[in-house]
Amino acid sequence: MIPLTQLLPGQHATIAGFAGTGALRRRCMEMGLVHGETVHVERVAPLGDPRSYLVKGYRLALRREEAALIFVADVGR
């Protein structure tokens, strides 16, 4: 498992787990970031923050600190 922040634009992976608890975990689940869901990295801002992801057909922007708490597996191009 690797953090979501290590993926490059154009890569996709499957969500494997969360390091955060409480409000952050609940917020991620409400946005569709659930275990087993595929996430695609669309783009990264020039300074690395925020990052744009495609999840369940919609775009989601996350801060680097938030994305670092989401772990993914099965990385592909």
Short mmCIF file of C-alpha atoms in Angstrom, two decimals:
data_model
loop_
_atom_site.label_atom_id
_atom_site.label_comp_id
_atom_site.label_asym_id
_atom_site.label_seq_id
_atom_site.Cartn_x
_atom_site.Cartn_y
_atom_site.Cartn_z
CA MET A 1 0.00 0.00 0.00
CA ILE A 2 1.17 3.50 -0.84
CA PRO A 3 -0.28 6.94 -0.07
CA LEU A 4 -2.49 8.54 -2.72
CA THR A 5 0.02 11.40 -2.99
CA GLN A 6 2.62 9.13 -4.63
CA LEU A 7 0.50 8.57 -7.73
CA LEU A 8 1.33 10.59 -10.82
CA PRO A 9 -1.19 12.21 -13.19
CA GLY A 10 -2.70 9.57 -15.46
CA GLN A 11 -2.33 6.74 -12.95
CA HIS A 12 -5.22 4.98 -11.24
CA ALA A 13 -5.44 2.75 -8.20
CA THR A 14 -7.85 1.06 -5.82
CA ILE A 15 -8.48 2.52 -2.37
CA ALA A 16 -7.17 0.11 0.26
CA GLY A 17 -7.57 2.03 3.52
CA PHE A 18 -7.36 5.21 5.57
CA ALA A 19 -4.93 6.43 8.20
CA GLY A 20 -7.27 9.12 9.47
CA THR A 21 -10.13 8.58 11.87
CA GLY A 22 -13.20 10.48 12.90
CA ALA A 23 -14.27 13.50 10.87
CA LEU A 24 -11.73 13.11 8.05
CA ARG A 25 -12.60 9.45 7.47
CA ARG A 26 -16.33 10.20 7.50
CA ARG A 27 -15.85 13.11 5.08
CA CYS A 28 -13.85 10.91 2.68
CA MET A 29 -16.53 8.24 2.73
CA GLU A 30 -19.23 10.84 2.06
CA MET A 31 -17.26 11.97 -1.01
CA GLY A 32 -17.18 8.43 -2.39
CA LEU A 33 -13.69 7.43 -1.25
CA VAL A 34 -14.58 3.99 0.03
CA HIS A 35 -12.56 0.79 0.26
CA GLY A 36 -12.31 -0.90 -3.16
CA GLU A 37 -13.26 2.19 -5.21
CA THR A 38 -11.05 3.16 -8.16
CA VAL A 39 -9.48 6.62 -8.11
CA HIS A 40 -7.80 8.25 -11.14
CA VAL A 41 -5.26 11.09 -10.76
CA GLU A 42 -6.24 13.85 -13.19
CA ARG A 43 -3.79 16.62 -12.38
CA VAL A 44 -1.54 18.13 -9.75
CA ALA A 45 -1.21 21.89 -9.25
CA PRO A 46 2.21 23.39 -10.08
CA LEU A 47 3.23 23.58 -6.43
CA GLY A 48 1.70 20.17 -5.64
CA ASP A 49 -1.37 21.35 -3.80
CA PRO A 50 -4.31 20.75 -4.45
CA ARG A 51 -4.58 17.58 -6.49
CA SER A 52 -7.50 16.64 -8.73
CA TYR A 53 -8.88 13.09 -8.71
CA LEU A 54 -11.66 11.38 -10.64
CA VAL A 55 -13.86 9.22 -8.40
CA LYS A 56 -17.20 7.68 -9.41
CA GLY A 57 -17.46 9.99 -12.42
CA TYR A 58 -16.86 13.30 -10.64
CA ARG A 59 -13.81 15.45 -9.95
CA LEU A 60 -12.55 15.76 -6.42
CA ALA A 61 -9.82 18.15 -5.24
CA LEU A 62 -7.88 17.22 -2.11
CA ARG A 63 -5.07 18.89 -0.22
CA ARG A 64 -1.79 17.02 -0.07
CA GLU A 65 -2.20 16.44 3.70
CA GLU A 66 -5.62 14.83 3.18
CA ALA A 67 -4.50 12.67 0.26
CA ALA A 68 -1.50 11.41 2.27
CA LEU A 69 -3.92 9.74 4.72
CA ILE A 70 -5.56 7.65 1.96
CA PHE A 71 -3.75 4.45 1.00
CA VAL A 72 -4.10 2.75 -2.37
CA ALA A 73 -3.07 -0.53 -4.02
CA ASP A 74 -3.18 -2.07 -7.51
CA VAL A 75 -1.61 0.96 -9.19
CA GLY A 76 -2.03 1.09 -12.97
CA ARG A 77 -1.60 3.46 -15.88
#
